[in-house]
XYZ file of C-alpha atoms in Angstrom:
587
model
C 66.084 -86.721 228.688
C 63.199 -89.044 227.863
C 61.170 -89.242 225.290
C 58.492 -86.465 225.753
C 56.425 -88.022 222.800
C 55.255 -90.857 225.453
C 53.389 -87.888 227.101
C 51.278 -86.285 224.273
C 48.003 -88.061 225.457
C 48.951 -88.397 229.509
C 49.091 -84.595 230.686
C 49.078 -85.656 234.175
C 51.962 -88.302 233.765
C 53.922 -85.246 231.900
C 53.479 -83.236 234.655
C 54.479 -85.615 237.278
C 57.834 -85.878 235.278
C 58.958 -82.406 236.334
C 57.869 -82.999 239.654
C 60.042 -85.750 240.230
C 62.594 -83.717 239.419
C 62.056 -81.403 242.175
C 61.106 -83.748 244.809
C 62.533 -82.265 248.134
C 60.649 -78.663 247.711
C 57.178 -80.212 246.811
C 57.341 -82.479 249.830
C 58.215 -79.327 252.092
C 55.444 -77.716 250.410
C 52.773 -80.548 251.190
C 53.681 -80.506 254.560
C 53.908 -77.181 255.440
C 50.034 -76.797 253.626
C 48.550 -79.879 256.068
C 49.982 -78.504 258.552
C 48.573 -74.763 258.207
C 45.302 -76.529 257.185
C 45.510 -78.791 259.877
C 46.006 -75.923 262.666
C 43.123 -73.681 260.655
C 41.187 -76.778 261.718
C 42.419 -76.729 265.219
C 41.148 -73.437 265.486
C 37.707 -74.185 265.517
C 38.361 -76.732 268.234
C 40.455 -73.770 270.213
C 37.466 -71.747 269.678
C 34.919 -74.662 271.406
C 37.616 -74.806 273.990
C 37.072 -70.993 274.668
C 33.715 -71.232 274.316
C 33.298 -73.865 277.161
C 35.887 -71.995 279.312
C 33.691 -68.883 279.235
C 30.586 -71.010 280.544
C 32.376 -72.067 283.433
C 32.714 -68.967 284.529
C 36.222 -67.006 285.651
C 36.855 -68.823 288.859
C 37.595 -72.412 286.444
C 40.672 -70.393 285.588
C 40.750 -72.063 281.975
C 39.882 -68.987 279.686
C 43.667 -68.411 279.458
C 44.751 -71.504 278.651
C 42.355 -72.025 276.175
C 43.426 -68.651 274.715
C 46.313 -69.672 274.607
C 46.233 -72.955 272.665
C 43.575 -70.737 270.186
C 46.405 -68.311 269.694
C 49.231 -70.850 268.945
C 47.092 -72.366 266.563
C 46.279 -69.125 264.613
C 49.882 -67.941 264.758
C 50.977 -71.644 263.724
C 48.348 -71.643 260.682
C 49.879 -68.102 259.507
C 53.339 -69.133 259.615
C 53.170 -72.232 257.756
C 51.185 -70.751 255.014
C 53.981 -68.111 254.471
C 56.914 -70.949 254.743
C 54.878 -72.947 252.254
C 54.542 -69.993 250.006
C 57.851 -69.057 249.904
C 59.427 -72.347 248.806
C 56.925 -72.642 246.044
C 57.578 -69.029 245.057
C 60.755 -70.854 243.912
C 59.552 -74.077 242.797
C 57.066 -73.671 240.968
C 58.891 -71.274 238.623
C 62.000 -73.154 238.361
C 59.280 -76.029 236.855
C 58.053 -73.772 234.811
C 61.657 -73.193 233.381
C 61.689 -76.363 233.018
C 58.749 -77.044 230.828
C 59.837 -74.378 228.612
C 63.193 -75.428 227.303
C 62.407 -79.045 227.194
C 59.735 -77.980 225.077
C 61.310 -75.859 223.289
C 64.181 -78.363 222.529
C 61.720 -80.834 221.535
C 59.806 -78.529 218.815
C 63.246 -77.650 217.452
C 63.729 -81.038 216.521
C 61.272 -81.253 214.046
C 61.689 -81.487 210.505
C 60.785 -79.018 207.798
C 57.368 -80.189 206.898
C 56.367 -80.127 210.199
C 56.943 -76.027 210.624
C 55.397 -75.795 207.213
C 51.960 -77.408 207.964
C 51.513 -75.125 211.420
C 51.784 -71.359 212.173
C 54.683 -70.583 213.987
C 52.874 -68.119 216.352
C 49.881 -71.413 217.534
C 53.463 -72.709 218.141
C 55.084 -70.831 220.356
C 51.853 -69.747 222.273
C 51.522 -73.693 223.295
C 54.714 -73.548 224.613
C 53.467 -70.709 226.672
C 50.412 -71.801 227.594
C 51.824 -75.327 229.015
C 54.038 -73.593 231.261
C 51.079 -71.541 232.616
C 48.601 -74.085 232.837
C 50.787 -76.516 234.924
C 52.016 -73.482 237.064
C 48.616 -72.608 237.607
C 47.599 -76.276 237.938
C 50.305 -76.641 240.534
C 48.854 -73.444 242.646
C 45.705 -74.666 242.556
C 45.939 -77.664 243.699
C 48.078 -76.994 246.766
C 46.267 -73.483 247.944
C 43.049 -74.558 246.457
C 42.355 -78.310 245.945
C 44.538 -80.007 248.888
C 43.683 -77.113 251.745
C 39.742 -77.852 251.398
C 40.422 -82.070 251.016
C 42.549 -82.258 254.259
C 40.221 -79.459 255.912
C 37.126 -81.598 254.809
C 39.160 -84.665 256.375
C 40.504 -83.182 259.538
C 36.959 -81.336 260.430
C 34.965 -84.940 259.942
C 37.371 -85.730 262.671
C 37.122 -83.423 265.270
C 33.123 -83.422 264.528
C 33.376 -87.611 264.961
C 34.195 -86.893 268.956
C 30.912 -85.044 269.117
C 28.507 -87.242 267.270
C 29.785 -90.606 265.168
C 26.821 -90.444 263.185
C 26.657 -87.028 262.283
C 30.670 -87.733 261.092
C 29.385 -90.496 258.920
C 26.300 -88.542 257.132
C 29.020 -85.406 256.610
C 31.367 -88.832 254.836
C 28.131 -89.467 252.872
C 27.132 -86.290 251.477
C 30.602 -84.812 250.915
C 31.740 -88.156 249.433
C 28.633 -88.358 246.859
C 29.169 -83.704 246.386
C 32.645 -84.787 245.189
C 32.002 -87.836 243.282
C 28.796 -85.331 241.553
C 31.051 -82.563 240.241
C 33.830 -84.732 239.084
C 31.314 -86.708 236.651
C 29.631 -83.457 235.359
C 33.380 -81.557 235.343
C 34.387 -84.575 232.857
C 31.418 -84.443 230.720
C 32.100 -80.958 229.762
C 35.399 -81.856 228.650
C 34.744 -81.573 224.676
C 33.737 -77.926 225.332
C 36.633 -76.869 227.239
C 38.985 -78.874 224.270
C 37.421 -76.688 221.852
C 37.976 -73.400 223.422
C 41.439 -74.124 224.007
C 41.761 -74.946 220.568
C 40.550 -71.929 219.793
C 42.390 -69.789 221.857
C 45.472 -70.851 220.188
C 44.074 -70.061 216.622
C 43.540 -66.527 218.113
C 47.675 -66.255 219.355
C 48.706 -68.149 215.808
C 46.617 -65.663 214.010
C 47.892 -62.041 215.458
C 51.232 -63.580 215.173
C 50.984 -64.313 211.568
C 49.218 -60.843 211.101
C 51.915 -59.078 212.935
C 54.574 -60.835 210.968
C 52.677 -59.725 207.625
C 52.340 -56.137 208.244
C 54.570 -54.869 205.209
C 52.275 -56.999 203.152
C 48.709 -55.694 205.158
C 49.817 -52.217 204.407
C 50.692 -52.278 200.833
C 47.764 -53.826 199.761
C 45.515 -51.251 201.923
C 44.007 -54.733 203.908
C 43.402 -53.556 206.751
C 39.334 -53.533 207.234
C 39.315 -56.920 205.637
C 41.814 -57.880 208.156
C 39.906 -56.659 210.937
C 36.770 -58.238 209.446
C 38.768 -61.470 209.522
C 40.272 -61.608 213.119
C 37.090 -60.355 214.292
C 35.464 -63.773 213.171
C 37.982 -65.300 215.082
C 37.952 -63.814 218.234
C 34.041 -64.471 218.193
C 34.499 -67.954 217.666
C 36.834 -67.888 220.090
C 34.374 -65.737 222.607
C 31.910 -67.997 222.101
C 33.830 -71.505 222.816
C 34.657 -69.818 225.790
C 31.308 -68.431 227.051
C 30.071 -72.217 226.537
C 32.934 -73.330 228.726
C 32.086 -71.132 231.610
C 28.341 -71.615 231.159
C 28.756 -75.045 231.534
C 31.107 -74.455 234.381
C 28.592 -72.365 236.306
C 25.600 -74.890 236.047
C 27.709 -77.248 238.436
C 28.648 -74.213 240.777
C 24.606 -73.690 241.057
C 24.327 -77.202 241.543
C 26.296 -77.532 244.160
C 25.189 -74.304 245.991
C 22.017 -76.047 245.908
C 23.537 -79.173 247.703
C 25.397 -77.289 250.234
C 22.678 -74.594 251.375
C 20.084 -77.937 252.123
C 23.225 -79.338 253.834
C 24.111 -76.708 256.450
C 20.580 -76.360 257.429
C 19.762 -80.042 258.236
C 23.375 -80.170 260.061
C 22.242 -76.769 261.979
C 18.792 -78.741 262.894
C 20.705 -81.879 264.014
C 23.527 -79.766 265.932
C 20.667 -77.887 267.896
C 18.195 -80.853 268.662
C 21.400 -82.251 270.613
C 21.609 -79.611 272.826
C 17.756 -79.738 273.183
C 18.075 -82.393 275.089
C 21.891 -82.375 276.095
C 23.265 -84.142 274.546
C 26.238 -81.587 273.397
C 27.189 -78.542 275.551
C 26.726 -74.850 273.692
C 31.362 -75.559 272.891
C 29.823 -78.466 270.954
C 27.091 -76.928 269.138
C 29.530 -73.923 267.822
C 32.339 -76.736 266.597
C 29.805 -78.657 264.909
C 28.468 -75.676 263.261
C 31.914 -74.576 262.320
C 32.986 -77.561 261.229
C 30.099 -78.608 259.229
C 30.575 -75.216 257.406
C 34.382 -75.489 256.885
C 33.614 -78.742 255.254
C 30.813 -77.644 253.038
C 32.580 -74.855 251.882
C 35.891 -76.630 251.155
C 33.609 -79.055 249.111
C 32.354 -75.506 247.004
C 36.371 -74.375 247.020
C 37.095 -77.951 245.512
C 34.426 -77.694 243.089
C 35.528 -74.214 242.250
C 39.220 -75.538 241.754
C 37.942 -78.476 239.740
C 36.229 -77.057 236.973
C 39.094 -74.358 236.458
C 41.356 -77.207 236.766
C 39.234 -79.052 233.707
C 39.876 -75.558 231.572
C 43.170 -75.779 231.890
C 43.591 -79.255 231.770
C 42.313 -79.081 228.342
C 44.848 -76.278 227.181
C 47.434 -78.397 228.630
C 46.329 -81.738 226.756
C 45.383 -79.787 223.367
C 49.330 -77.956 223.857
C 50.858 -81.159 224.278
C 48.816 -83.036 221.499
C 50.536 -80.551 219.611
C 53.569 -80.429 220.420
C 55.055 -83.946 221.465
C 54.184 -85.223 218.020
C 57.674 -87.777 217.257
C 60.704 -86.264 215.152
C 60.283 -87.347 211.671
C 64.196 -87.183 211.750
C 66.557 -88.644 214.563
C 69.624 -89.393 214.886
C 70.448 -93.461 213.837
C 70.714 -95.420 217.310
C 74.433 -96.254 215.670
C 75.034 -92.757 214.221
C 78.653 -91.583 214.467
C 80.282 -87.899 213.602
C 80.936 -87.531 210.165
C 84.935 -87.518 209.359
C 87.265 -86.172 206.766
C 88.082 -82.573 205.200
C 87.865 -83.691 201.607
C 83.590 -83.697 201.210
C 83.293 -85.684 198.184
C 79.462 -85.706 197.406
C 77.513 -88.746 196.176
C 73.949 -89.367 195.462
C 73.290 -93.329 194.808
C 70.188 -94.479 193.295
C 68.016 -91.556 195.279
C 64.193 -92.060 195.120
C 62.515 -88.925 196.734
C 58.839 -87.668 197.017
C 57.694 -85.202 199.352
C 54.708 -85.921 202.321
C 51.978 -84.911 200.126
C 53.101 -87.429 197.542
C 54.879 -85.076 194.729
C 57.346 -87.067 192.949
C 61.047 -85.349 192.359
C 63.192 -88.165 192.245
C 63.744 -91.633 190.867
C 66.897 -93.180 190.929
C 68.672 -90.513 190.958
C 72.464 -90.579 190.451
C 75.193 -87.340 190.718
C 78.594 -87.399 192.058
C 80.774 -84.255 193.156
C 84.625 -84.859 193.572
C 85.921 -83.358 196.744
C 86.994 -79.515 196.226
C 84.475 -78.899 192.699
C 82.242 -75.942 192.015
C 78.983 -77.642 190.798
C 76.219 -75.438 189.318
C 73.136 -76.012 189.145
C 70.725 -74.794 186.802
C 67.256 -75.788 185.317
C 63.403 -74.720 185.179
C 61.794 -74.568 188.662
C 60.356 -78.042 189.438
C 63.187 -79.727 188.308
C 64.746 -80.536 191.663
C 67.692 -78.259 192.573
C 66.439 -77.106 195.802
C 65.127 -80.445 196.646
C 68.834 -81.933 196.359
C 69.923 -79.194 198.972
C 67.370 -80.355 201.184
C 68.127 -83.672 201.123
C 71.837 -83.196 201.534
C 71.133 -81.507 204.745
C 68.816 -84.133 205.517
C 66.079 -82.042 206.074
C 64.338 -85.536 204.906
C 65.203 -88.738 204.048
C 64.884 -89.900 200.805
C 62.774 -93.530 200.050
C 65.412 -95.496 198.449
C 69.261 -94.985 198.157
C 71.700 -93.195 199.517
C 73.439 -90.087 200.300
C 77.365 -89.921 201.093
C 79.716 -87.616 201.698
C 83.169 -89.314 202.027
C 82.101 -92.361 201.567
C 79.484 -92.039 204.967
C 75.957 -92.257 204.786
C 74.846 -89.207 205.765
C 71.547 -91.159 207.452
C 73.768 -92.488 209.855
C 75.850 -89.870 210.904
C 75.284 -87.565 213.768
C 72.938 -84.177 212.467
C 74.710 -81.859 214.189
C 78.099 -83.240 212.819
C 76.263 -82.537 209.241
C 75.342 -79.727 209.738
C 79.192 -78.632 210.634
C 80.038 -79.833 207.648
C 77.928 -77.993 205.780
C 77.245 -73.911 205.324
C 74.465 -72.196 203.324
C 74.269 -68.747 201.750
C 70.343 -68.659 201.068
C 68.506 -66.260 198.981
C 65.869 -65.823 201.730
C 68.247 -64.160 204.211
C 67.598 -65.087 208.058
C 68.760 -62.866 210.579
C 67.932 -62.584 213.808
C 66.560 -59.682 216.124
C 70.095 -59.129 217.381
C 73.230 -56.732 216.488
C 75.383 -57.105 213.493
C 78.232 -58.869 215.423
C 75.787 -61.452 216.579
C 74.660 -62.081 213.734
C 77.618 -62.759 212.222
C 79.225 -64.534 214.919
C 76.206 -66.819 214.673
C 78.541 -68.805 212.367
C 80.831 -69.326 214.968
C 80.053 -68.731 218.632
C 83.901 -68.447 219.720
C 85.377 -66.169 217.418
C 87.005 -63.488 218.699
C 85.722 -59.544 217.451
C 89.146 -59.564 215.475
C 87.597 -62.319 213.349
C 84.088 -61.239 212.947
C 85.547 -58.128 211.648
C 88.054 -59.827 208.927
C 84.968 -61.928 207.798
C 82.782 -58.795 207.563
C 85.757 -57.331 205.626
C 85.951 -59.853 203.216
C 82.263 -60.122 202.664
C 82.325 -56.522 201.674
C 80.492 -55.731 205.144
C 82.608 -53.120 206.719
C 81.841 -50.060 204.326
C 77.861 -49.470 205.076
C 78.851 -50.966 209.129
C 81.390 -48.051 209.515
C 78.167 -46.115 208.102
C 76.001 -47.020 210.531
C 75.273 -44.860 213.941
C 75.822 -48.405 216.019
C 78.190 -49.556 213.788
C 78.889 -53.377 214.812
C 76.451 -53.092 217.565
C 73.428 -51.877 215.399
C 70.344 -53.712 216.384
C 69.142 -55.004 212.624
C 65.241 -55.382 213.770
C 63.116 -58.512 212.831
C 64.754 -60.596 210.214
C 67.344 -57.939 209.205
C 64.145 -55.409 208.211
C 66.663 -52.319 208.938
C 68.848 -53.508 205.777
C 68.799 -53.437 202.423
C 68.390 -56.746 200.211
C 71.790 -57.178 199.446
C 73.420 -55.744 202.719
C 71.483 -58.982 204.565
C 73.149 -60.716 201.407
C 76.503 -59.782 201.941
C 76.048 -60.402 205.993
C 74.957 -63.574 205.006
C 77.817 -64.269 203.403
C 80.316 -63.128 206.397
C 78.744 -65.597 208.577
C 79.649 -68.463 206.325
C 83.355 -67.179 206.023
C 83.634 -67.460 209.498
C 81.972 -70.433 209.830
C 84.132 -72.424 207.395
C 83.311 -75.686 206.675
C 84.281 -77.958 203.731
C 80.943 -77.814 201.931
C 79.533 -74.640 200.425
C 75.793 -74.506 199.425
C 75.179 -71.363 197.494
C 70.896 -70.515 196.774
C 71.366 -67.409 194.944
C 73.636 -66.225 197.141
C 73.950 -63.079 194.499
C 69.907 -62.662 193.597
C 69.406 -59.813 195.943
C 72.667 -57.943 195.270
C 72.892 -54.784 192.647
C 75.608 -55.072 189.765
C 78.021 -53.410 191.879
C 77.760 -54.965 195.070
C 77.659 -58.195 193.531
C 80.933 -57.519 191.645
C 82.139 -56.423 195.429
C 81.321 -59.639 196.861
C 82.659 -62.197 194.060
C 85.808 -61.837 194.824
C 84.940 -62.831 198.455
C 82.656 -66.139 197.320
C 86.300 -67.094 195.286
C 88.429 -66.714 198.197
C 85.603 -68.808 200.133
C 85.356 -71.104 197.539
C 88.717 -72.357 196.930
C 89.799 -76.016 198.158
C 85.642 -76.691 199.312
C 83.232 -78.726 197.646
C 80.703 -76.177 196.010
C 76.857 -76.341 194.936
C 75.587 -73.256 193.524
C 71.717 -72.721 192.620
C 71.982 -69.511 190.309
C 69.767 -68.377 187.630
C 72.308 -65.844 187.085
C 74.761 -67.592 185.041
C 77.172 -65.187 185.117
C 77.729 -66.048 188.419
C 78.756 -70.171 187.515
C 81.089 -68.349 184.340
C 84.508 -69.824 186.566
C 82.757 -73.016 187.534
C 84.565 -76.332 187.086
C 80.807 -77.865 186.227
C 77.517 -77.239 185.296
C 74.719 -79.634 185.900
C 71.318 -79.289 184.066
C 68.804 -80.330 186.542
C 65.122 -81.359 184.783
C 62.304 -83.095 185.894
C 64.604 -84.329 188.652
C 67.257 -86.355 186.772
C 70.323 -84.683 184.727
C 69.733 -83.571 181.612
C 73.112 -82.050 180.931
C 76.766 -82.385 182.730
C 80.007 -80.770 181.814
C 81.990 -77.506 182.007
C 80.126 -74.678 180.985
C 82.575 -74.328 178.128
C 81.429 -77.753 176.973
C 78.098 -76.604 177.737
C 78.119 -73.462 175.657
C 78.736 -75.216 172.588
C 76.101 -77.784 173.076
C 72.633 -77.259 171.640
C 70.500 -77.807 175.026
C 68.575 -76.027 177.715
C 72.211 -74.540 179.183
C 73.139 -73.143 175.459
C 69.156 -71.392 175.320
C 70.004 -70.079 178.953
C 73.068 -67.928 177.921
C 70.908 -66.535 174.889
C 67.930 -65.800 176.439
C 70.097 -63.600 179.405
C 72.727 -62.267 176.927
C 69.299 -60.945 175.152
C 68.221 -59.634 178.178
C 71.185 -57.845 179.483
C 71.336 -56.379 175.723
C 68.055 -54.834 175.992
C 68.893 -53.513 179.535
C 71.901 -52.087 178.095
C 70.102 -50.109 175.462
């Protein structure tokens, strides 16, 4: 697949890119539309044809004939129209289908910071609204836009055979009608940007109320909240009403044009006859004509300013959206190798987008198969090093390795096999409990979702449940407890097994006793992996081979937590201020 970035400012190139793909049923289309349009045109000539048969009288013997001809022509237009409808029936969804999971591949691809700046719901609504604005675009412009071009074209001529210059002043004034509505359609361009814009803000902003409703509810919010989206759906109300006002001053406009123009072509048509120079067949196909192509000038009109509405959702989506990965793959990048995941930051300089320094030269190395904790005042970095091991960004200066391999020039998705993560903000997915667990790994059989669950400490409140393994665990897990999302958490990354074990308070959420339940579990887990732990329980690093004292982002303290113990230092003030703590809880 291309790069889709090359498209963010060309909306018609991007959309040409998914027609090419589908080249055979868009050309069967376009024909089978100029050819209905070019028998709807016909008509009106079978129509003259009848006409001038009926003033011959019945002894001519050519009213049949030329019902006839009228008749194939009707039946032919009808026909084609439903052939050409039925192949785009197909087409243009499968193109939609298309637009979506490129799209949707693409956004996935972007790092971190770009998910935090933007509201996931703005996000997902542009996807949405690209597909719909290029399937409507594609609609319109083959029953709307092309019908009324090739009818203007095919009626100019069948009315040159009448009169050559009454062809050439229809040229003139549909030509300059055209040429009119495209320059005012363009100029209104900035206010059909903004209310597309807007719109957006509206779909990012229910989302991210939706989302929020535990949090609307507790604090009793909801008036304000109403007050607030209010606002925004009048902003967005009145972008739009500008957008259609605008719109509707070129429709008057050219109503204007075209009512002046069918009465001078009506005055021309019948001052031929005057003096016979057409027959009465003659005068009624020129009048037709000259209407058909006056009208398809309104239709194309009509399907250019909705065109210019959403051509500005489509270019505001894709502004969006095709913005380049901050992170891709090395043009050289290989799979990482090896089972032994020895960990090694080397001179590391790090700051974040917005400029906040974490760190400078930063140097830590993890033999293959430890248990590293990591422990410090928040600020100091431990996070951060999680994030960077996962290459969620890349630091400034220096490296990360793991084996010996730069993980900047190793494959991502290699990395991330390499690597699982029990977070303390459990993610879970509107699915069952088996899915969710088998997220970890996709081909594992129900045998071995179950002994993971087991040894996670799962099976006890699953067995309790009315769905049991099947139980539907609503948005982000909201139909479990804190630690029963913990402990699920933890199944997944059983079953997933790789050789390095990232731990963010994998314990935080859990209650004494299920957190006694699952450390057993995390040891059996833990044993011949590399492990990084983030706890600021520190009874959960007590069988540790190593603590490190993150501060500031460089080390302030290294050892065993033995050594550590005995140390004066932040680690030593740690284990006082908590056995304090659990002394006070215990009286």
């Amino acid at each position: 697949m291309d790069d889709l970035c090359a498209y963010a400012d060309r909306p018609w190139a991007f959309v040409s890119r998914y027609l090419r793909r589908r080249v055979v049923p868009h050309a069967a289309i376009l024909v089978a539309v100029l050819g209905a349009v070019a028998c709807s045109v016909s008509t009106q000539y079978g129509i003259k044809g009848v006409v001038d048969a009926l003033g011959k009288g019945p002894e001519s013997g050519l009213i049949w004939p030329a019902l006839t001809v009228l008749i194939v022509f009707i039946a032919a237009d009808n026909m084609l129209w439903r052939v050409a409808s039925l192949i785009g029936a197909f087409t243009f969804v499968a193109v939609t289908g298309d637009i979506r999971r490129d799209l949707f591949r693409h956004l996935t691809g972007h790092s971190p910071s770009y998910f935090a700046d933007r509201q996931p719901g703005t996000l997902a609504s542009r996807i949405t609204a690209t597909s719909n604005a290029i399937f409507t675009a594609e609609n319109m412009f083959v029953w709307n836009v092309m019908p009324p071009c090739a009818a203007a074209f095919g009626s100019i001529l069948y009315v040159s055979t009448v009169s050559v210059p009454m062809a050439l002043g229809l040229i003139v004034i549909c030509g300059g009608v055209v040429v009119l509505m495209f320059r005012i359609a363009a100029a209104g361009k900035p206010l059909h940007h903004d209310f597309a814009e807007k719109a957006a803000g509206v779909d990012g902003e229910m989302v991210d109320l939706v989302s929020n409703m535990p949090l609307v509810r507790a604090f009793g919010a909801f008036k304000r909240e109403y007050a607030r989206f209010d606002v925004t759906i009048g902003t967005e109300m009145g972008a739009r009403r500008r957008s259609l006002l605008y719109l509707e001053k070129l429709r008057v406009m050219h109503a204007v044009i075209t009512v002046a123009a069918v009465l001078g072509l009506l005055y021309w048509a019948i001052r031929m006859w005057e003096v016979g120079a057409a027959t009465a067949g003659q005068v009624v196909l020129v009048c037709t004509l000259g209407i058909t192509i006056l009208a398809a000038t309104r239709d194309l009109a009509v399907a250019l300013v909705d065109v210019t509405q959403h051509t500005a959702r489509l270019s505001e989506a894709l502004r969006t959206l095709l913005q380049p990965h901050d992170l891709r793959d090395h043009p050289e990048a290989k799979p990482l190798v090896g089972e032994g995941a020895q960990i090694t930051f080397e001179h590391v300089a790090f700051n974040y987008p917005d400029g906040r320094e974490v760190f400078r030269d930063f140097n830590l190395e993890i033999p293959a198969g430890q248990r590293v904790g990591l422990v410090g005042r928040s600020g100091g970095g431990k996070s951060t090093l999680f994030t960077l091991l996962q290459r969620y960004y890349d630091p400034q200066s220096g490296q990360i390795l793991i084996d010996g391999q730069n993980i900047g020039r190793v494959t991502q998705e290699s990395l991330r096999d390499a690597i699982t993560v029990v977070p303390q903000d459990i993610s879970l997915f509107h699915r069952s409990l088996r899915e969710n667990i088998r997220y970890g790994r996709p081909d594992a059989t129900d045998e071995e979702v179950w002994a993971a669950a087991d040894a996670a400490r799962c099976t006890d409140f699953i067995n309790d449940l009315p769905g049991g393994f099947d139980t539907i665990v609503g948005d982000r897990g909201v139909k479990l407890s804190g630690g029963q999302r913990q402990r699920i958490a933890v199944a997944r990354a059983i079953l997933k097994d790789s050789p390095i074990l990232l731990l963010d308070e994998a314990t935080s959420a859990l209650d004494t006793e299920s957190e006694e339940a699952i450390r057993e579990a995390l040891g059996n887990l833990m044993k011949g992996r590399t492990v990084i732990a983030i706890a600021h329980r520190l009874s959960t690093l007590k069988d540790f081979d190593r603590i490190v004292v993150l501060d500031g982002g460089s080390v302030l303290q290294d050892g065993s937590p033995e050594r550590l113990t005995h140390l004066d230092g932040f680690y030593r003030d740690l284990i006082q201020r908590e056995t304090i703590k659990l002394s006070r809880e215990a009286a």
